[in-house]
Coordinates of C-alpha atoms in Angstrom, one line a residue:
Chain A
I940 CA -105.1 5.8 28.2
L941 CA -101.7 6.0 26.6
N942 CA -98.8 6.1 29.0
V943 CA -95.4 7.5 28.1
E944 CA -92.9 7.3 30.9
Q945 CA -89.5 8.9 31.0
S946 CA -86.7 8.2 33.5
P947 CA -85.0 9.6 35.4
Q948 CA -87.0 12.7 36.1
S949 CA -83.8 14.7 36.5
L950 CA -80.1 14.2 36.1
H951 CA -77.0 16.1 37.0
V952 CA -73.9 15.3 35.0
Q953 CA -70.4 16.7 35.0
E954 CA -69.2 18.4 31.8
G955 CA -67.5 16.0 29.6
D956 CA -69.3 12.9 30.9
S957 CA -71.7 10.9 28.8
T958 CA -75.2 10.2 29.8
N959 CA -78.4 8.5 28.7
F960 CA -82.0 8.3 29.6
T961 CA -85.1 6.3 28.7
C962 CA -88.5 6.7 27.3
S963 CA -91.1 3.9 27.6
F964 CA -94.2 3.8 25.4
P965 CA -97.0 1.4 24.4
S966 CA -95.6 -1.2 22.0
S967 CA -99.1 -1.9 20.4
N968 CA -100.4 0.4 17.6
F969 CA -97.0 2.1 17.5
Y970 CA -96.2 4.4 14.6
A971 CA -93.6 7.0 15.6
L972 CA -91.5 8.1 18.5
H973 CA -90.3 11.7 18.8
W974 CA -87.6 13.3 20.9
Y975 CA -87.7 17.0 21.7
R976 CA -85.2 19.3 23.5
W977 CA -86.6 22.1 25.6
E978 CA -84.3 24.8 26.9
T979 CA -85.5 27.0 29.7
A980 CA -87.5 30.0 28.5
K981 CA -87.4 28.7 24.9
S982 CA -89.7 26.6 22.8
P983 CA -89.4 22.8 22.5
E984 CA -87.5 21.8 19.4
A985 CA -87.6 18.5 17.6
L986 CA -84.5 16.4 17.7
F987 CA -85.5 13.1 16.1
V988 CA -88.4 11.1 14.9
M989 CA -88.1 7.3 14.6
T990 CA -90.5 4.8 13.1
L991 CA -88.7 1.5 12.6
N992 CA -87.6 -1.0 15.1
G993 CA -83.9 -0.8 15.5
D994 CA -83.8 2.8 14.2
E995 CA -80.8 4.8 15.3
K996 CA -80.5 8.6 14.8
K997 CA -77.6 10.9 15.4
K998 CA -77.2 14.7 15.6
G999 CA -73.8 15.8 16.7
Q1000 CA -73.1 14.2 20.1
I1001 CA -76.7 13.2 20.6
S1002 CA -78.1 9.9 19.4
A1003 CA -81.2 7.9 20.0
T1004 CA -82.3 4.3 19.5
L1005 CA -85.6 2.6 19.2
N1006 CA -87.0 -0.7 20.3
T1007 CA -90.7 -0.9 19.2
K1008 CA -91.2 -4.6 20.3
E1009 CA -90.4 -3.9 23.9
G1010 CA -91.6 -0.2 23.8
Y1011 CA -88.5 1.8 24.7
S1012 CA -86.1 4.4 23.3
Y1013 CA -82.8 5.6 24.7
L1014 CA -81.3 9.1 24.2
Y1015 CA -77.5 9.3 24.6
I1016 CA -75.4 12.3 25.0
K1017 CA -71.6 11.8 24.5
G1018 CA -69.3 14.3 26.2
S1019 CA -71.9 16.6 27.7
Q1020 CA -71.5 20.3 27.4
P1021 CA -73.2 23.0 29.5
E1022 CA -75.3 23.9 26.5
D1023 CA -76.8 20.4 26.6
S1024 CA -78.7 21.4 29.7
A1025 CA -82.4 21.2 28.9
T1026 CA -85.5 19.1 29.4
Y1027 CA -85.7 16.2 27.0
L1028 CA -89.2 15.2 26.1
C1029 CA -90.2 12.1 24.2
A1030 CA -93.6 11.7 22.5
F1031 CA -95.5 8.7 21.0
T1032 CA -97.7 8.6 18.0
G1033 CA -100.0 5.7 17.3
W1034 CA -101.2 4.5 13.9
G1035 CA -103.9 6.8 12.6
A1036 CA -103.4 9.3 15.5
Q1037 CA -103.8 13.0 15.2
K1038 CA -101.7 13.9 18.2
L1039 CA -98.5 13.3 20.1
V1040 CA -98.6 12.0 23.6
F1041 CA -95.7 13.3 25.7
G1042 CA -93.8 11.9 28.6
Q1043 CA -93.0 14.2 31.5
G1044 CA -89.5 14.8 30.4
T1045 CA -86.0 14.3 31.8
R1046 CA -84.4 17.5 33.1
L1047 CA -80.7 17.4 32.4
T1048 CA -78.2 19.7 34.1
I1049 CA -74.6 19.8 33.1
N1050 CA -72.3 21.1 35.8
P1051 CA -69.2 22.9 34.5
Chain B
D1278 CA -86.0 32.5 16.8
T1279 CA -89.1 30.5 17.1
E1280 CA -91.4 30.6 14.1
V1281 CA -94.5 30.2 16.3
T1282 CA -95.2 33.4 18.3
Q1283 CA -97.3 33.4 21.4
T1284 CA -98.6 36.4 23.3
P1285 CA -98.6 37.4 26.0
K1286 CA -95.6 35.6 27.6
H1287 CA -97.1 36.1 31.0
L1288 CA -100.7 36.7 32.1
V1289 CA -102.2 37.1 35.6
M1290 CA -105.9 37.1 35.8
G1291 CA -108.7 36.9 38.4
M1292 CA -111.4 34.2 38.3
T1293 CA -113.9 36.7 36.9
N1294 CA -111.7 38.1 34.2
K1295 CA -112.0 37.4 30.4
K1296 CA -108.7 37.2 28.6
S1297 CA -107.2 35.6 25.5
L1298 CA -104.0 33.9 24.5
K1299 CA -102.8 34.3 21.0
C1300 CA -100.7 32.2 18.7
E1301 CA -99.4 33.0 15.2
Q1302 CA -97.4 31.0 12.6
H1303 CA -96.5 32.0 9.1
M1304 CA -95.1 28.7 7.9
G1305 CA -98.2 27.7 6.0
H1306 CA -98.9 24.9 8.4
R1307 CA -102.4 23.5 8.2
A1308 CA -102.7 22.1 11.8
M1309 CA -102.5 24.0 15.1
Y1310 CA -102.6 22.8 18.6
W1311 CA -103.0 24.0 22.2
Y1312 CA -101.2 22.1 25.0
K1313 CA -101.3 22.7 28.7
Q1314 CA -98.3 21.9 30.9
K1315 CA -98.1 22.0 34.7
A1316 CA -94.8 21.7 36.5
K1317 CA -93.2 18.2 36.3
K1318 CA -96.0 16.9 34.2
P1319 CA -96.1 16.1 30.5
P1320 CA -97.7 18.6 28.1
E1321 CA -101.3 17.6 27.7
L1322 CA -103.2 18.2 24.5
M1323 CA -106.3 20.4 24.7
F1324 CA -107.4 21.2 21.2
V1325 CA -106.4 20.5 17.6
Y1326 CA -107.4 22.6 14.6
S1327 CA -107.0 21.0 11.1
Y1328 CA -107.5 23.2 8.1
E1329 CA -109.1 25.8 10.4
K1330 CA -111.7 23.4 11.8
L1331 CA -111.7 22.0 15.3
S1332 CA -110.8 18.3 15.0
I1333 CA -110.0 17.4 18.6
N1334 CA -111.3 18.7 21.9
E1335 CA -109.8 16.6 24.7
S1336 CA -112.9 17.1 27.0
V1337 CA -111.6 20.5 27.9
P1338 CA -113.9 22.6 30.2
S1339 CA -116.0 25.2 28.4
R1340 CA -114.2 28.0 30.3
F1341 CA -111.5 27.5 27.7
S1342 CA -112.8 28.4 24.2
P1343 CA -110.5 28.0 21.2
E1344 CA -110.8 30.0 18.0
C1345 CA -109.0 29.7 14.6
P1346 CA -109.8 32.9 12.7
N1347 CA -107.6 31.9 9.8
S1348 CA -104.8 29.4 8.9
S1349 CA -102.1 31.5 10.6
L1350 CA -103.9 32.4 13.9
L1351 CA -105.0 30.5 16.9
N1352 CA -106.6 32.0 20.0
L1353 CA -107.6 30.6 23.3
H1354 CA -110.3 32.6 25.1
L1355 CA -110.3 32.3 28.8
H1356 CA -113.3 33.0 31.1
A1357 CA -114.1 32.2 34.7
L1358 CA -110.9 30.2 35.2
Q1359 CA -110.0 28.5 38.4
P1360 CA -106.6 28.7 40.2
E1361 CA -105.9 25.1 39.2
D1362 CA -105.9 26.3 35.6
S1363 CA -102.6 28.1 36.2
A1364 CA -100.1 26.5 33.9
L1365 CA -97.9 27.1 30.9
Y1366 CA -100.0 27.1 27.7
L1367 CA -98.1 26.0 24.6
C1368 CA -99.2 26.5 21.0
A1369 CA -97.8 24.4 18.2
S1370 CA -98.3 23.9 14.5
S1371 CA -97.5 21.1 12.1
Q1372 CA -97.4 21.1 8.3
E1373 CA -100.2 18.7 8.0
P1374 CA -102.6 17.2 10.5
G1375 CA -102.4 13.6 11.4
G1376 CA -104.9 10.8 11.1
A1377 CA -105.5 11.2 7.4
R1378 CA -107.5 8.1 6.2
G1379 CA -106.0 6.0 9.0
Q1380 CA -102.5 6.6 7.9
G1381 CA -99.5 7.0 10.0
W1382 CA -98.3 10.4 10.9
T1383 CA -94.7 11.5 11.8
G1384 CA -95.7 15.1 12.0
E1385 CA -93.1 17.4 13.6
L1386 CA -94.6 19.9 15.9
F1387 CA -93.2 23.5 16.0
F1388 CA -93.8 25.1 19.3
G1389 CA -94.1 28.6 20.6
E1390 CA -92.4 29.6 23.8
G1391 CA -95.6 29.4 25.8
S1392 CA -97.8 31.7 27.8
R1393 CA -97.4 31.4 31.5
L1394 CA -100.9 31.9 33.0
T1395 CA -101.5 32.6 36.7
V1396 CA -105.1 32.6 38.0
L1397 CA -105.6 34.3 41.3

């Protein structure tokens, strides 16, 4: 059974502060790691997909890193804004897989 | 606006009812998915359709019956559900299915907003 763990489960941050959270995944048979952003009452939207150890991706003030040898990825948000409030999901794909296995998400709330 | 449309957004049904959830995409994607999500849990895969054929059934009870009438539509037929089946049901699509000839797959999933199901 594949286990994808995210921590923390929830996070409250003041507007303007920076924050980060973690996704842990199996390091064996790794192929890709995905990050999704899911705002309340909307659909999850893809942020990043990473495949190589040491990959770093950036979109605006959000960035992500990948360590496939130890099986973790970090998502960073610099200078949080209220519109960054969402649940951030990571998902793992193994080699030859037909599906994404999701973590339970980190629910981020930015306080104005 | 999401390009994957799910209806209805909310559904309340009794344990003896028969209902269906519908999902539609017009992006020309060849794979479609049903996920189930309960509060504070990860989305769990239920079914995958690749090129309109069922390719994965994650040991889902037969009271859930998927159907893919064509490449744009995906249905989930519900019958004799239990209260513990109450959850958010997410539909998703991807351009291509994964697992082709043992190759890697970085397929991005495009999700609908989900159908919130309550079973009384």
